[in-house]
PDB file of N, CA and C in Angstrom:
ATOM      1  N   MET A 502     -11.368   6.165   3.660  1.00  0.00           N
ATOM      2  CA  MET A 502     -10.369   5.392   4.040  1.00  0.00           C
ATOM      3  C   MET A 502     -11.016   4.005   2.823  1.00  0.00           C
ATOM      4  N   ILE A 503      -9.370   3.974   1.747  1.00  0.00           N
ATOM      5  CA  ILE A 503      -8.996   2.794   1.010  1.00  0.00           C
ATOM      6  C   ILE A 503      -7.983   1.750   1.618  1.00  0.00           C
ATOM      7  N   GLN A 504      -8.520   0.894   1.687  1.00  0.00           N
ATOM      8  CA  GLN A 504      -7.806  -0.115   2.139  1.00  0.00           C
ATOM      9  C   GLN A 504      -8.015  -1.964   0.808  1.00  0.00           C
ATOM     10  N   VAL A 505      -6.180  -1.296   0.243  1.00  0.00           N
ATOM     11  CA  VAL A 505      -5.932  -3.007   0.114  1.00  0.00           C
ATOM     12  C   VAL A 505      -5.362  -3.375   0.163  1.00  0.00           C
ATOM     13  N   ARG A 506      -5.397  -5.346   0.261  1.00  0.00           N
ATOM     14  CA  ARG A 506      -4.956  -5.948   0.486  1.00  0.00           C
ATOM     15  C   ARG A 506      -3.855  -6.234  -0.612  1.00  0.00           C
ATOM     16  N   VAL A 507      -2.369  -5.918  -0.229  1.00  0.00           N
ATOM     17  CA  VAL A 507      -1.775  -5.922  -1.378  1.00  0.00           C
ATOM     18  C   VAL A 507      -1.704  -7.324  -1.818  1.00  0.00           C
ATOM     19  N   ALA A 508      -1.177  -8.188  -0.397  1.00  0.00           N
ATOM     20  CA  ALA A 508      -0.715  -9.886  -0.614  1.00  0.00           C
ATOM     21  C   ALA A 508      -1.037 -10.149   1.298  1.00  0.00           C
ATOM     22  N   ALA A 509      -1.660 -10.986   0.682  1.00  0.00           N
ATOM     23  CA  ALA A 509      -2.951 -12.466   1.533  1.00  0.00           C
ATOM     24  C   ALA A 509      -1.553 -12.442   2.139  1.00  0.00           C
ATOM     25  N   GLY A 510      -1.702 -13.287   3.336  1.00  0.00           N
ATOM     26  CA  GLY A 510      -0.565 -13.786   4.552  1.00  0.00           C
ATOM     27  C   GLY A 510       0.935 -14.526   4.351  1.00  0.00           C
ATOM     28  N   VAL A 511       1.241 -13.144   3.434  1.00  0.00           N
ATOM     29  CA  VAL A 511       3.128 -13.367   3.059  1.00  0.00           C
ATOM     30  C   VAL A 511       3.946 -12.779   3.402  1.00  0.00           C
ATOM     31  N   VAL A 512       3.544 -12.626   5.455  1.00  0.00           N
ATOM     32  CA  VAL A 512       4.666 -11.892   6.186  1.00  0.00           C
ATOM     33  C   VAL A 512       5.537 -13.243   7.033  1.00  0.00           C
ATOM     34  N   ASN A 513       5.919 -13.320   7.278  1.00  0.00           N
ATOM     35  CA  ASN A 513       5.932 -14.305   8.316  1.00  0.00           C
ATOM     36  C   ASN A 513       8.338 -14.273   8.820  1.00  0.00           C
ATOM     37  N   GLY A 514       7.776 -14.970   9.524  1.00  0.00           N
ATOM     38  CA  GLY A 514       9.203 -14.895  10.174  1.00  0.00           C
ATOM     39  C   GLY A 514      10.493 -14.890   9.154  1.00  0.00           C
ATOM     40  N   GLY A 515      10.329 -15.535   8.367  1.00  0.00           N
ATOM     41  CA  GLY A 515      11.562 -15.542   7.480  1.00  0.00           C
ATOM     42  C   GLY A 515      11.631 -14.253   6.936  1.00  0.00           C
ATOM     43  N   ASN A 516      11.031 -12.987   6.897  1.00  0.00           N
ATOM     44  CA  ASN A 516      11.132 -12.306   5.997  1.00  0.00           C
ATOM     45  C   ASN A 516      10.509 -10.938   6.205  1.00  0.00           C
ATOM     46  N   ARG A 517      10.248 -11.320   7.345  1.00  0.00           N
ATOM     47  CA  ARG A 517       9.181 -10.303   8.514  1.00  0.00           C
ATOM     48  C   ARG A 517      10.125  -8.811   8.131  1.00  0.00           C
ATOM     49  N   GLU A 518      11.281  -9.256   8.273  1.00  0.00           N
ATOM     50  CA  GLU A 518      11.199  -8.310   8.973  1.00  0.00           C
ATOM     51  C   GLU A 518      12.836  -7.096   7.691  1.00  0.00           C
ATOM     52  N   ALA A 519      12.821  -7.430   6.847  1.00  0.00           N
ATOM     53  CA  ALA A 519      12.939  -6.705   5.364  1.00  0.00           C
ATOM     54  C   ALA A 519      12.126  -6.529   4.578  1.00  0.00           C
ATOM     55  N   VAL A 520      10.590  -6.930   5.127  1.00  0.00           N
ATOM     56  CA  VAL A 520       9.290  -6.615   4.344  1.00  0.00           C
ATOM     57  C   VAL A 520       9.739  -5.873   5.444  1.00  0.00           C
ATOM     58  N   LEU A 521       9.000  -5.635   6.345  1.00  0.00           N
ATOM     59  CA  LEU A 521       8.914  -4.087   7.367  1.00  0.00           C
ATOM     60  C   LEU A 521       9.912  -2.936   7.086  1.00  0.00           C
ATOM     61  N   ALA A 522      11.423  -3.126   6.791  1.00  0.00           N
ATOM     62  CA  ALA A 522      12.522  -2.433   6.022  1.00  0.00           C
ATOM     63  C   ALA A 522      11.524  -1.746   4.900  1.00  0.00           C
ATOM     64  N   HIS A 523      11.030  -2.629   4.067  1.00  0.00           N
ATOM     65  CA  HIS A 523      11.075  -2.237   3.035  1.00  0.00           C
ATOM     66  C   HIS A 523       9.615  -1.383   2.950  1.00  0.00           C
ATOM     67  N   LEU A 524       8.151  -1.292   3.367  1.00  0.00           N
ATOM     68  CA  LEU A 524       7.124  -1.038   3.590  1.00  0.00           C
ATOM     69  C   LEU A 524       7.411   0.749   4.417  1.00  0.00           C
ATOM     70  N   ASN A 525       8.545   0.494   5.231  1.00  0.00           N
ATOM     71  CA  ASN A 525       8.644   1.679   6.556  1.00  0.00           C
ATOM     72  C   ASN A 525      10.002   2.868   5.055  1.00  0.00           C
ATOM     73  N   GLU A 526      10.587   1.911   4.636  1.00  0.00           N
ATOM     74  CA  GLU A 526      11.005   2.860   3.368  1.00  0.00           C
ATOM     75  C   GLU A 526       9.863   3.159   2.352  1.00  0.00           C
ATOM     76  N   LEU A 527       9.387   2.642   2.103  1.00  0.00           N
ATOM     77  CA  LEU A 527       8.084   3.323   1.348  1.00  0.00           C
ATOM     78  C   LEU A 527       7.195   4.731   1.748  1.00  0.00           C
ATOM     79  N   ASN A 528       6.752   4.130   2.967  1.00  0.00           N
ATOM     80  CA  ASN A 528       6.002   5.099   3.754  1.00  0.00           C
ATOM     81  C   ASN A 528       6.383   6.791   4.223  1.00  0.00           C
ATOM     82  N   LYS A 529       8.125   6.656   3.828  1.00  0.00           N
ATOM     83  CA  LYS A 529       9.037   7.380   4.258  1.00  0.00           C
ATOM     84  C   LYS A 529       8.549   8.827   2.544  1.00  0.00           C
ATOM     85  N   LYS A 530       8.682   7.287   1.525  1.00  0.00           N
ATOM     86  CA  LYS A 530       8.868   8.657  -0.046  1.00  0.00           C
ATOM     87  C   LYS A 530       7.294   8.544  -0.353  1.00  0.00           C
ATOM     88  N   TYR A 531       5.922   7.881   0.347  1.00  0.00           N
ATOM     89  CA  TYR A 531       4.760   8.200  -1.170  1.00  0.00           C
ATOM     90  C   TYR A 531       4.064   8.498   1.028  1.00  0.00           C
ATOM     91  N   LYS A 532       2.896  10.079   0.262  1.00  0.00           N
ATOM     92  CA  LYS A 532       2.657  10.911   2.096  1.00  0.00           C
ATOM     93  C   LYS A 532       1.355  10.036   1.797  1.00  0.00           C
ATOM     94  N   VAL A 533       0.620  10.140   0.114  1.00  0.00           N
ATOM     95  CA  VAL A 533      -1.008   9.135  -0.066  1.00  0.00           C
ATOM     96  C   VAL A 533      -1.010   8.250   0.167  1.00  0.00           C
ATOM     97  N   PHE A 534      -0.390   7.410   0.754  1.00  0.00           N
ATOM     98  CA  PHE A 534      -1.502   5.938   1.209  1.00  0.00           C
ATOM     99  C   PHE A 534      -0.022   6.140   2.117  1.00  0.00           C
ATOM    100  N   LYS A 535      -0.128   4.614   3.444  1.00  0.00           N
ATOM    101  CA  LYS A 535       0.826   4.611   4.182  1.00  0.00           C
ATOM    102  C   LYS A 535       0.653   2.495   4.118  1.00  0.00           C
ATOM    103  N   TYR A 536       1.754   1.626   3.983  1.00  0.00           N
ATOM    104  CA  TYR A 536       1.883   0.563   4.062  1.00  0.00           C
ATOM    105  C   TYR A 536       1.423  -0.483   5.407  1.00  0.00           C
ATOM    106  N   TYR A 537       0.889  -1.702   5.818  1.00  0.00           N
ATOM    107  CA  TYR A 537       1.538  -1.759   6.903  1.00  0.00           C
ATOM    108  C   TYR A 537       1.177  -3.428   7.274  1.00  0.00           C
ATOM    109  N   GLU A 538       2.329  -3.931   8.446  1.00  0.00           N
ATOM    110  CA  GLU A 538       1.498  -5.448   8.044  1.00  0.00           C
ATOM    111  C   GLU A 538       0.109  -5.961   8.923  1.00  0.00           C
ATOM    112  N   GLY A 539      -0.765  -6.366   8.101  1.00  0.00           N
ATOM    113  CA  GLY A 539      -2.177  -6.639   8.966  1.00  0.00           C
ATOM    114  C   GLY A 539      -2.056  -8.131   9.271  1.00  0.00           C
ATOM    115  N   ASP A 540      -3.240  -8.415  10.440  1.00  0.00           N
ATOM    116  CA  ASP A 540      -3.743  -9.343  10.278  1.00  0.00           C
ATOM    117  C   ASP A 540      -3.086 -10.540   9.584  1.00  0.00           C
ATOM    118  N   ASN A 541      -2.396 -12.089   9.904  1.00  0.00           N
ATOM    119  CA  ASN A 541      -1.605 -13.064   9.294  1.00  0.00           C
ATOM    120  C   ASN A 541      -1.487 -12.792   8.661  1.00  0.00           C
ATOM    121  N   GLY A 542      -0.419 -12.127   8.993  1.00  0.00           N
ATOM    122  CA  GLY A 542       1.038 -11.886   7.853  1.00  0.00           C
ATOM    123  C   GLY A 542       0.106 -10.773   6.776  1.00  0.00           C
ATOM    124  N   ASP A 543      -0.703 -10.166   6.059  1.00  0.00           N
ATOM    125  CA  ASP A 543      -0.867  -9.710   5.241  1.00  0.00           C
ATOM    126  C   ASP A 543      -0.377  -8.644   5.203  1.00  0.00           C
ATOM    127  N   ILE A 544       0.246  -7.802   3.749  1.00  0.00           N
ATOM    128  CA  ILE A 544       0.962  -6.344   3.611  1.00  0.00           C
ATOM    129  C   ILE A 544      -0.482  -5.689   3.340  1.00  0.00           C
ATOM    130  N   CYS A 545      -1.178  -4.900   3.645  1.00  0.00           N
ATOM    131  CA  CYS A 545      -2.011  -3.947   3.315  1.00  0.00           C
ATOM    132  C   CYS A 545      -1.692  -2.517   3.226  1.00  0.00           C
ATOM    133  N   LEU A 546      -2.012  -1.804   2.346  1.00  0.00           N
ATOM    134  CA  LEU A 546      -1.981  -0.528   1.984  1.00  0.00           C
ATOM    135  C   LEU A 546      -3.101   0.646   2.569  1.00  0.00           C
ATOM    136  N   ASP A 547      -3.115   1.547   3.534  1.00  0.00           N
ATOM    137  CA  ASP A 547      -4.313   2.385   3.246  1.00  0.00           C
ATOM    138  C   ASP A 547      -3.949   4.176   2.570  1.00  0.00           C
ATOM    139  N   SER A 548      -4.701   4.667   1.984  1.00  0.00           N
ATOM    140  CA  SER A 548      -5.525   5.484   2.004  1.00  0.00           C
ATOM    141  C   SER A 548      -6.417   6.455   1.781  1.00  0.00           C
ATOM    142  N   CYS A 549      -5.896   7.765   2.578  1.00  0.00           N
ATOM    143  CA  CYS A 549      -7.135   8.403   2.984  1.00  0.00           C
ATOM    144  C   CYS A 549      -7.967   9.121   1.942  1.00  0.00           C
ATOM    145  N   ILE A 550      -9.125   9.363   1.927  1.00  0.00           N
ATOM    146  CA  ILE A 550      -9.273  10.029   1.563  1.00  0.00           C
ATOM    147  C   ILE A 550     -10.617  11.514   1.795  1.00  0.00           C
ATOM    148  N   THR A 551      -9.994  13.021   1.321  1.00  0.00           N
ATOM    149  CA  THR A 551     -10.863  13.688   1.655  1.00  0.00           C
ATOM    150  C   THR A 551     -12.068  14.313   1.554  1.00  0.00           C
ATOM    151  N   THR A 552     -12.417  14.951   1.920  1.00  0.00           N
ATOM    152  CA  THR A 552     -14.332  14.844   1.792  1.00  0.00           C
ATOM    153  C   THR A 552     -14.588  17.546   1.743  1.00  0.00           C
ATOM    154  N   THR A 553     -15.496  17.435   0.878  1.00  0.00           N
ATOM    155  CA  THR A 553     -16.106  18.398   1.348  1.00  0.00           C
ATOM    156  C   THR A 553     -17.515  18.273   2.021  1.00  0.00           C
ATOM    157  N   ASP A 554     -17.756  18.800   2.651  1.00  0.00           N
ATOM    158  CA  ASP A 554     -19.118  19.223   4.048  1.00  0.00           C
ATOM    159  C   ASP A 554     -20.256  18.949   2.291  1.00  0.00           C
ATOM    160  N   GLU A 555     -20.101  18.871   1.837  1.00  0.00           N
ATOM    161  CA  GLU A 555     -20.879  18.056   1.181  1.00  0.00           C
ATOM    162  C   GLU A 555     -21.542  16.224   0.690  1.00  0.00           C
ATOM    163  N   GLY A 556     -20.053  16.526   1.220  1.00  0.00           N
ATOM    164  CA  GLY A 556     -19.562  14.476   0.343  1.00  0.00           C
ATOM    165  C   GLY A 556     -18.586  14.246   0.152  1.00  0.00           C
ATOM    166  N   PHE A 557     -18.642  12.606  -0.340  1.00  0.00           N
ATOM    167  CA  PHE A 557     -17.690  12.212  -1.462  1.00  0.00           C
ATOM    168  C   PHE A 557     -17.482  12.937  -2.852  1.00  0.00           C
ATOM    169  N   GLU A 558     -16.382  13.501  -3.514  1.00  0.00           N
ATOM    170  CA  GLU A 558     -16.299  13.455  -4.554  1.00  0.00           C
ATOM    171  C   GLU A 558     -15.466  12.474  -5.275  1.00  0.00           C
ATOM    172  N   ALA A 559     -16.623  11.671  -5.923  1.00  0.00           N
ATOM    173  CA  ALA A 559     -16.604  10.873  -7.603  1.00  0.00           C
ATOM    174  C   ALA A 559     -15.199  10.890  -8.061  1.00  0.00           C
ATOM    175  N   PRO A 560     -14.893  11.905  -8.583  1.00  0.00           N
ATOM    176  CA  PRO A 560     -13.519  12.337  -9.675  1.00  0.00           C
ATOM    177  C   PRO A 560     -11.835  12.085  -8.552  1.00  0.00           C
ATOM    178  N   ILE A 561     -12.023  12.694  -7.392  1.00  0.00           N
ATOM    179  CA  ILE A 561     -10.988  12.370  -6.048  1.00  0.00           C
ATOM    180  C   ILE A 561     -11.236  11.336  -6.043  1.00  0.00           C
ATOM    181  N   ILE A 562     -12.015  10.584  -5.692  1.00  0.00           N
ATOM    182  CA  ILE A 562     -11.768   8.755  -5.226  1.00  0.00           C
ATOM    183  C   ILE A 562     -11.462   7.835  -6.693  1.00  0.00           C
ATOM    184  N   HIS A 563     -11.460   8.507  -7.863  1.00  0.00           N
ATOM    185  CA  HIS A 563     -11.762   8.191  -8.897  1.00  0.00           C
ATOM    186  C   HIS A 563      -9.545   7.985  -8.595  1.00  0.00           C
ATOM    187  N   THR A 564      -9.217   9.449  -8.575  1.00  0.00           N
ATOM    188  CA  THR A 564      -7.429  10.056  -8.581  1.00  0.00           C
ATOM    189  C   THR A 564      -7.132   9.380  -8.139  1.00  0.00           C
ATOM    190  N   VAL A 565      -7.189   9.048  -6.181  1.00  0.00           N
ATOM    191  CA  VAL A 565      -7.133   8.616  -5.504  1.00  0.00           C
ATOM    192  C   VAL A 565      -6.548   6.775  -6.497  1.00  0.00           C
ATOM    193  N   ILE A 566      -7.556   5.689  -6.314  1.00  0.00           N
ATOM    194  CA  ILE A 566      -7.750   4.443  -7.442  1.00  0.00           C
ATOM    195  C   ILE A 566      -6.815   4.788  -8.266  1.00  0.00           C
ATOM    196  N   ASP A 567      -6.847   5.479  -9.541  1.00  0.00           N
ATOM    197  CA  ASP A 567      -5.703   5.737 -10.445  1.00  0.00           C
ATOM    198  C   ASP A 567      -4.491   5.369  -9.332  1.00  0.00           C
ATOM    199  N   VAL A 568      -4.181   6.211  -9.167  1.00  0.00           N
ATOM    200  CA  VAL A 568      -2.356   6.580  -8.169  1.00  0.00           C
ATOM    201  C   VAL A 568      -2.179   5.363  -7.740  1.00  0.00           C
ATOM    202  N   ILE A 569      -2.438   4.865  -7.565  1.00  0.00           N
ATOM    203  CA  ILE A 569      -2.829   3.400  -6.116  1.00  0.00           C
ATOM    204  C   ILE A 569      -2.199   2.374  -7.061  1.00  0.00           C
ATOM    205  N   LEU A 570      -3.497   2.389  -8.693  1.00  0.00           N
ATOM    206  CA  LEU A 570      -2.475   1.747  -9.288  1.00  0.00           C
ATOM    207  C   LEU A 570      -1.392   1.580  -9.923  1.00  0.00           C
ATOM    208  N   LYS A 571      -1.328   2.773 -10.204  1.00  0.00           N
ATOM    209  CA  LYS A 571      -0.300   3.264 -10.967  1.00  0.00           C
ATOM    210  C   LYS A 571       1.128   2.469 -10.163  1.00  0.00           C
ATOM    211  N   HIS A 572       1.102   2.802  -9.372  1.00  0.00           N
ATOM    212  CA  HIS A 572       2.275   2.800  -7.913  1.00  0.00           C
ATOM    213  C   HIS A 572       1.914   1.131  -7.253  1.00  0.00           C
ATOM    214  N   LEU A 573       1.309   1.015  -7.601  1.00  0.00           N
ATOM    215  CA  LEU A 573       1.175  -0.922  -7.744  1.00  0.00           C
ATOM    216  C   LEU A 573       1.674  -1.694  -8.279  1.00  0.00           C
ATOM    217  N   THR A 574       1.754  -1.844  -9.020  1.00  0.00           N
ATOM    218  CA  THR A 574       1.514  -1.819 -11.143  1.00  0.00           C
ATOM    219  C   THR A 574       3.343  -1.812 -11.145  1.00  0.00           C
ATOM    220  N   GLU A 575       3.805  -0.499 -10.640  1.00  0.00           N
ATOM    221  CA  GLU A 575       5.091  -0.964 -11.081  1.00  0.00           C
ATOM    222  C   GLU A 575       6.015  -0.403  -9.574  1.00  0.00           C
ATOM    223  N   GLU A 576       5.330  -0.820  -8.557  1.00  0.00           N
ATOM    224  CA  GLU A 576       6.301  -1.327  -7.622  1.00  0.00           C
ATOM    225  C   GLU A 576       5.742  -3.205  -6.990  1.00  0.00           C
ATOM    226  N   TYR A 577       5.446  -3.233  -6.649  1.00  0.00           N
ATOM    227  CA  TYR A 577       4.148  -4.570  -6.910  1.00  0.00           C
ATOM    228  C   TYR A 577       5.474  -6.298  -6.668  1.00  0.00           C
ATOM    229  N   PRO A 578       6.148  -5.507  -8.327  1.00  0.00           N
ATOM    230  CA  PRO A 578       7.347  -6.286  -8.414  1.00  0.00           C
ATOM    231  C   PRO A 578       8.234  -6.679  -6.772  1.00  0.00           C
ATOM    232  N   VAL A 579       8.924  -5.234  -6.663  1.00  0.00           N
ATOM    233  CA  VAL A 579      10.197  -5.081  -5.970  1.00  0.00           C
ATOM    234  C   VAL A 579       9.380  -5.958  -4.179  1.00  0.00           C
ATOM    235  N   LEU A 580       8.698  -5.102  -4.168  1.00  0.00           N
ATOM    236  CA  LEU A 580       7.865  -5.671  -2.851  1.00  0.00           C
ATOM    237  C   LEU A 580       7.907  -6.956  -2.526  1.00  0.00           C
ATOM    238  N   MET A 581       7.620  -8.725  -3.962  1.00  0.00           N
ATOM    239  CA  MET A 581       7.972  -9.363  -3.903  1.00  0.00           C
ATOM    240  C   MET A 581       8.866  -9.439  -3.854  1.00  0.00           C
ATOM    241  N   SER A 582       9.598  -9.070  -4.342  1.00  0.00           N
ATOM    242  CA  SER A 582      11.038  -9.585  -4.601  1.00  0.00           C
ATOM    243  C   SER A 582      11.770  -9.831  -3.220  1.00  0.00           C
ATOM    244  N   LYS A 583      10.797  -8.733  -1.778  1.00  0.00           N
ATOM    245  CA  LYS A 583      11.750  -8.783  -1.088  1.00  0.00           C
ATOM    246  C   LYS A 583      10.338  -9.875   0.717  1.00  0.00           C
ATOM    247  N   VAL A 584       9.848  -9.918  -0.309  1.00  0.00           N
ATOM    248  CA  VAL A 584       8.918 -11.482   0.733  1.00  0.00           C
ATOM    249  C   VAL A 584       9.676 -12.570   0.066  1.00  0.00           C
ATOM    250  N   TRP A 585       9.262 -13.085  -1.063  1.00  0.00           N
ATOM    251  CA  TRP A 585      10.337 -14.690  -1.024  1.00  0.00           C
ATOM    252  C   TRP A 585      11.873 -14.050  -1.337  1.00  0.00           C
ATOM    253  N   GLY A 586      12.399 -13.340  -1.065  1.00  0.00           N
ATOM    254  CA  GLY A 586      13.939 -13.352  -0.158  1.00  0.00           C
ATOM    255  C   GLY A 586      14.916 -13.161  -1.186  1.00  0.00           C
ATOM    256  N   LYS A 587      14.516 -12.717  -2.197  1.00  0.00           N
ATOM    257  CA  LYS A 587      16.023 -12.723  -3.480  1.00  0.00           C
ATOM    258  C   LYS A 587      15.536 -11.331  -4.016  1.00  0.00           C
TER     259      LYS A 587
END
């Protein structure tokens, strides 16, 4: 499992409904990882890594991290606009 803390402590009573609605839309669209509200209002992203009987495959881990980075580069400004109510 890879966990990314996308933003720490940003979900609150004023933006929770809009942020969680957006996270749900992202979860419907992207199947490789899942967003959720973590402890203390954090926005988190989890991705499961598949393995073989022999263990972790480094290229798979590298690919998943690359996919997450590309996704966050594109999605982060949109997500933060929901956080800041813009």
